[in-house]
């Protein structure tokens, strides 16, 4: 039985409040979702709380899930939203995202080449050291693959703010990589 078929069976059982099916889905996706939560909160206990809340929410809203979609992708979106909600409540100053602080409206995406020695781990470590507002936008864009419309919707900011923050984040990332001699730009 392939993964998609197994998920469909488990999801249909979850819709009937089958605890064993819920546990199987939890076991199947828990580690991956924990890694996603850790990218945002960088705290084991908080990531575990976010995962628990995310699975509870997913099982409560399982009837909203569209079978043709990926359950992992749907669950990942819930985890990211819960992590961002936690960041907004505890860490991020919402004013930091306002357009009042932004002067640059649009950038062509600059091209930058990274040396092969610059592992994903090194890049993630650099991102972790950046200010929260930049870190969140970089992670959503570079690691999760969201576009500016999605980022602006998730963070409740304008598309211009998303582009500006991403551009500044890339500049800071490139500067750090140059310092480590891992960027050719």
mmCIF file of C-alpha atoms in Angstrom:
data_model
loop_
_atom_site.group_PDB
_atom_site.id
_atom_site.type_symbol
_atom_site.label_atom_id
_atom_site.label_comp_id
_atom_site.label_asym_id
_atom_site.label_seq_id
_atom_site.Cartn_x
_atom_site.Cartn_y
_atom_site.Cartn_z
ATOM 1 C CA UNK A 1 0.000 0.000 0.000
ATOM 2 C CA UNK A 2 1.462 3.371 -0.954
ATOM 3 C CA UNK A 3 1.727 6.318 1.407
ATOM 4 C CA UNK A 4 -1.137 8.302 -0.137
ATOM 5 C CA UNK A 5 -3.532 5.344 0.044
ATOM 6 C CA UNK A 6 -2.559 4.660 3.648
ATOM 7 C CA UNK A 7 -3.128 8.322 4.536
ATOM 8 C CA UNK A 8 -6.575 8.315 2.891
ATOM 9 C CA UNK A 9 -7.609 5.260 4.907
ATOM 10 C CA UNK A 10 -6.276 6.772 8.149
ATOM 11 C CA UNK A 11 -7.916 10.138 7.454
ATOM 12 C CA UNK A 12 -11.284 8.516 6.792
ATOM 13 C CA UNK A 13 -10.959 6.645 10.091
ATOM 14 C CA UNK A 14 -9.982 9.897 11.846
ATOM 15 C CA UNK A 15 -13.148 11.484 10.514
ATOM 16 C CA UNK A 16 -14.952 8.820 12.556
ATOM 17 C CA UNK A 17 -12.898 9.803 15.656
ATOM 18 C CA UNK A 18 -10.855 6.603 15.553
ATOM 19 C CA UNK A 19 -8.122 7.109 18.186
ATOM 20 C CA UNK A 20 -5.854 4.400 16.733
ATOM 21 C CA UNK A 21 -5.905 6.040 13.314
ATOM 22 C CA UNK A 22 -5.153 9.421 14.911
ATOM 23 C CA UNK A 23 -2.200 7.888 16.730
ATOM 24 C CA UNK A 24 -0.893 6.316 13.515
ATOM 25 C CA UNK A 25 -1.062 9.664 11.694
ATOM 26 C CA UNK A 26 0.591 11.335 14.669
ATOM 27 C CA UNK A 27 3.414 8.777 14.707
ATOM 28 C CA UNK A 28 3.831 9.057 10.954
ATOM 29 C CA UNK A 29 4.137 12.862 10.838
ATOM 30 C CA UNK A 30 5.299 13.880 14.303
ATOM 31 C CA UNK A 31 9.060 13.967 13.648
ATOM 32 C CA UNK A 32 8.763 15.918 10.403
ATOM 33 C CA UNK A 33 6.382 18.441 11.960
ATOM 34 C CA UNK A 34 8.653 18.783 14.990
ATOM 35 C CA UNK A 35 11.510 19.724 12.642
ATOM 36 C CA UNK A 36 9.280 22.355 11.006
ATOM 37 C CA UNK A 37 8.289 23.840 14.381
ATOM 38 C CA UNK A 38 11.924 23.893 15.536
ATOM 39 C CA UNK A 39 12.895 25.972 12.493
ATOM 40 C CA UNK A 40 10.705 28.746 13.863
ATOM 41 C CA UNK A 41 10.809 28.543 17.656
ATOM 42 C CA UNK A 42 14.183 26.857 18.244
ATOM 43 C CA UNK A 43 12.994 25.538 21.625
ATOM 44 C CA UNK A 44 12.221 21.855 22.146
ATOM 45 C CA UNK A 45 9.468 22.307 24.724
ATOM 46 C CA UNK A 46 7.678 25.010 22.774
ATOM 47 C CA UNK A 47 8.009 23.026 19.535
ATOM 48 C CA UNK A 48 6.446 20.023 21.286
ATOM 49 C CA UNK A 49 3.556 22.201 22.482
ATOM 50 C CA UNK A 50 3.077 23.561 18.978
ATOM 51 C CA UNK A 51 3.027 20.038 17.563
ATOM 52 C CA UNK A 52 0.427 18.917 20.115
ATOM 53 C CA UNK A 53 -1.769 21.937 19.398
ATOM 54 C CA UNK A 54 -1.348 21.419 15.659
ATOM 55 C CA UNK A 55 -2.420 17.780 15.741
ATOM 56 C CA UNK A 56 -5.387 18.606 17.969
ATOM 57 C CA UNK A 57 -6.424 21.330 15.543
ATOM 58 C CA UNK A 58 -5.884 19.032 12.563
ATOM 59 C CA UNK A 59 -8.047 16.291 14.067
ATOM 60 C CA UNK A 60 -10.730 18.804 15.021
ATOM 61 C CA UNK A 61 -10.759 20.172 11.457
ATOM 62 C CA UNK A 62 -10.156 16.860 9.667
ATOM 63 C CA UNK A 63 -13.510 17.211 7.874
ATOM 64 C CA UNK A 64 -12.107 20.337 6.169
ATOM 65 C CA UNK A 65 -9.187 18.374 4.726
ATOM 66 C CA UNK A 66 -9.469 17.720 0.986
ATOM 67 C CA UNK A 67 -8.416 14.135 0.277
ATOM 68 C CA UNK A 68 -6.797 15.031 -3.062
ATOM 69 C CA UNK A 69 -4.249 17.193 -1.215
ATOM 70 C CA UNK A 70 -1.234 16.057 0.777
ATOM 71 C CA UNK A 71 -2.023 15.547 4.450
ATOM 72 C CA UNK A 72 1.598 16.335 5.310
ATOM 73 C CA UNK A 73 1.417 19.658 3.453
ATOM 74 C CA UNK A 74 -1.880 20.562 5.111
ATOM 75 C CA UNK A 75 -0.528 19.661 8.549
ATOM 76 C CA UNK A 76 2.700 21.564 7.872
ATOM 77 C CA UNK A 77 0.691 24.713 7.175
ATOM 78 C CA UNK A 78 -1.095 24.289 10.533
ATOM 79 C CA UNK A 79 2.253 23.814 12.327
ATOM 80 C CA UNK A 80 3.763 26.893 10.662
ATOM 81 C CA UNK A 81 0.714 29.003 11.502
ATOM 82 C CA UNK A 82 0.816 27.847 15.140
ATOM 83 C CA UNK A 83 4.547 28.567 15.348
ATOM 84 C CA UNK A 84 4.056 32.017 13.858
ATOM 85 C CA UNK A 85 1.176 32.685 16.246
ATOM 86 C CA UNK A 86 3.484 31.807 19.127
ATOM 87 C CA UNK A 87 6.180 34.110 17.761
ATOM 88 C CA UNK A 88 3.698 36.936 17.352
ATOM 89 C CA UNK A 89 2.472 36.531 20.932
ATOM 90 C CA UNK A 90 5.843 36.103 22.588
ATOM 91 C CA UNK A 91 8.589 37.534 20.450
ATOM 92 C CA UNK A 92 7.732 39.653 17.466
ATOM 93 C CA UNK A 93 6.869 43.281 17.727
ATOM 94 C CA UNK A 94 4.113 43.681 15.150
ATOM 95 C CA UNK A 95 5.167 47.245 14.503
ATOM 96 C CA UNK A 96 8.393 45.898 13.012
ATOM 97 C CA UNK A 97 6.396 44.627 10.046
ATOM 98 C CA UNK A 98 4.635 47.882 9.248
ATOM 99 C CA UNK A 99 5.214 49.616 5.928
ATOM 100 C CA UNK A 100 6.193 52.784 7.784
ATOM 101 C CA UNK A 101 9.715 51.392 8.168
ATOM 102 C CA UNK A 102 10.096 50.408 4.542
ATOM 103 C CA UNK A 103 11.435 52.695 1.851
ATOM 104 C CA UNK A 104 12.215 50.309 -0.971
ATOM 105 C CA UNK A 105 9.194 49.128 -2.897
ATOM 106 C CA UNK A 106 10.412 46.522 -5.307
ATOM 107 C CA UNK A 107 13.650 44.752 -6.104
ATOM 108 C CA UNK A 108 14.658 42.498 -8.876
ATOM 109 C CA UNK A 109 15.680 39.277 -7.140
ATOM 110 C CA UNK A 110 19.434 39.578 -7.008
ATOM 111 C CA UNK A 111 21.436 36.579 -8.071
ATOM 112 C CA UNK A 112 23.882 35.116 -5.606
ATOM 113 C CA UNK A 113 25.969 32.038 -5.757
ATOM 114 C CA UNK A 114 26.931 30.095 -2.694
ATOM 115 C CA UNK A 115 30.132 28.060 -2.453
ATOM 116 C CA UNK A 116 29.593 24.321 -2.172
ATOM 117 C CA UNK A 117 31.106 24.402 1.338
ATOM 118 C CA UNK A 118 28.096 26.448 2.510
ATOM 119 C CA UNK A 119 25.883 23.669 3.754
ATOM 120 C CA UNK A 120 22.201 24.060 4.483
ATOM 121 C CA UNK A 121 23.159 23.733 8.145
ATOM 122 C CA UNK A 122 25.526 26.740 7.936
ATOM 123 C CA UNK A 123 22.910 28.824 6.127
ATOM 124 C CA UNK A 124 20.261 27.878 8.715
ATOM 125 C CA UNK A 125 22.655 28.801 11.526
ATOM 126 C CA UNK A 126 23.201 32.223 9.959
ATOM 127 C CA UNK A 127 19.448 32.726 9.511
ATOM 128 C CA UNK A 128 18.902 31.886 13.206
ATOM 129 C CA UNK A 129 21.147 34.819 14.194
ATOM 130 C CA UNK A 130 19.169 37.363 12.172
ATOM 131 C CA UNK A 131 16.447 39.581 13.675
ATOM 132 C CA UNK A 132 13.123 37.776 14.156
ATOM 133 C CA UNK A 133 11.172 39.627 11.476
ATOM 134 C CA UNK A 134 13.829 38.839 8.862
ATOM 135 C CA UNK A 135 14.316 35.276 10.087
ATOM 136 C CA UNK A 136 10.610 34.439 9.758
ATOM 137 C CA UNK A 137 10.288 35.837 6.231
ATOM 138 C CA UNK A 138 13.499 34.123 5.064
ATOM 139 C CA UNK A 139 12.342 30.786 6.472
ATOM 140 C CA UNK A 140 8.902 31.065 4.889
ATOM 141 C CA UNK A 141 10.381 32.026 1.522
ATOM 142 C CA UNK A 142 13.609 30.022 1.311
ATOM 143 C CA UNK A 143 12.844 26.951 3.421
ATOM 144 C CA UNK A 144 9.087 26.519 3.062
ATOM 145 C CA UNK A 145 8.749 27.834 -0.492
ATOM 146 C CA UNK A 146 5.962 30.343 0.151
ATOM 147 C CA UNK A 147 5.569 33.267 -2.246
ATOM 148 C CA UNK A 148 5.111 36.894 -1.209
ATOM 149 C CA UNK A 149 1.322 36.742 -1.406
ATOM 150 C CA UNK A 150 1.285 33.780 0.970
ATOM 151 C CA UNK A 151 3.821 35.366 3.329
ATOM 152 C CA UNK A 152 1.906 38.631 3.433
ATOM 153 C CA UNK A 153 -1.281 36.719 4.201
ATOM 154 C CA UNK A 154 0.323 34.570 6.923
ATOM 155 C CA UNK A 155 2.072 37.499 8.632
ATOM 156 C CA UNK A 156 -0.668 40.033 7.930
ATOM 157 C CA UNK A 157 1.735 42.373 6.148
ATOM 158 C CA UNK A 158 1.720 43.861 2.673
ATOM 159 C CA UNK A 159 3.350 42.226 -0.298
ATOM 160 C CA UNK A 160 5.783 45.176 -0.403
ATOM 161 C CA UNK A 161 6.759 44.557 3.216
ATOM 162 C CA UNK A 162 7.378 40.886 2.473
ATOM 163 C CA UNK A 163 9.596 41.726 -0.508
ATOM 164 C CA UNK A 164 11.495 44.395 1.403
ATOM 165 C CA UNK A 165 12.121 42.201 4.428
ATOM 166 C CA UNK A 166 13.195 39.304 2.193
ATOM 167 C CA UNK A 167 15.580 41.563 0.266
ATOM 168 C CA UNK A 168 17.146 42.881 3.475
ATOM 169 C CA UNK A 169 17.371 39.349 4.818
ATOM 170 C CA UNK A 170 19.133 38.108 1.709
ATOM 171 C CA UNK A 171 21.565 41.018 1.936
ATOM 172 C CA UNK A 172 22.370 40.138 5.557
ATOM 173 C CA UNK A 173 22.689 36.455 4.687
ATOM 174 C CA UNK A 174 25.036 37.193 1.785
ATOM 175 C CA UNK A 175 27.126 39.500 3.986
ATOM 176 C CA UNK A 176 27.512 36.742 6.588
ATOM 177 C CA UNK A 177 28.371 34.181 3.907
ATOM 178 C CA UNK A 178 30.982 36.570 2.450
ATOM 179 C CA UNK A 179 32.489 36.946 5.918
ATOM 180 C CA UNK A 180 32.808 33.181 6.059
ATOM 181 C CA UNK A 181 34.079 33.236 2.449
ATOM 182 C CA UNK A 182 31.168 31.047 1.358
ATOM 183 C CA UNK A 183 29.587 33.409 -1.149
ATOM 184 C CA UNK A 184 30.933 34.377 -4.569
ATOM 185 C CA UNK A 185 28.746 37.476 -5.051
#
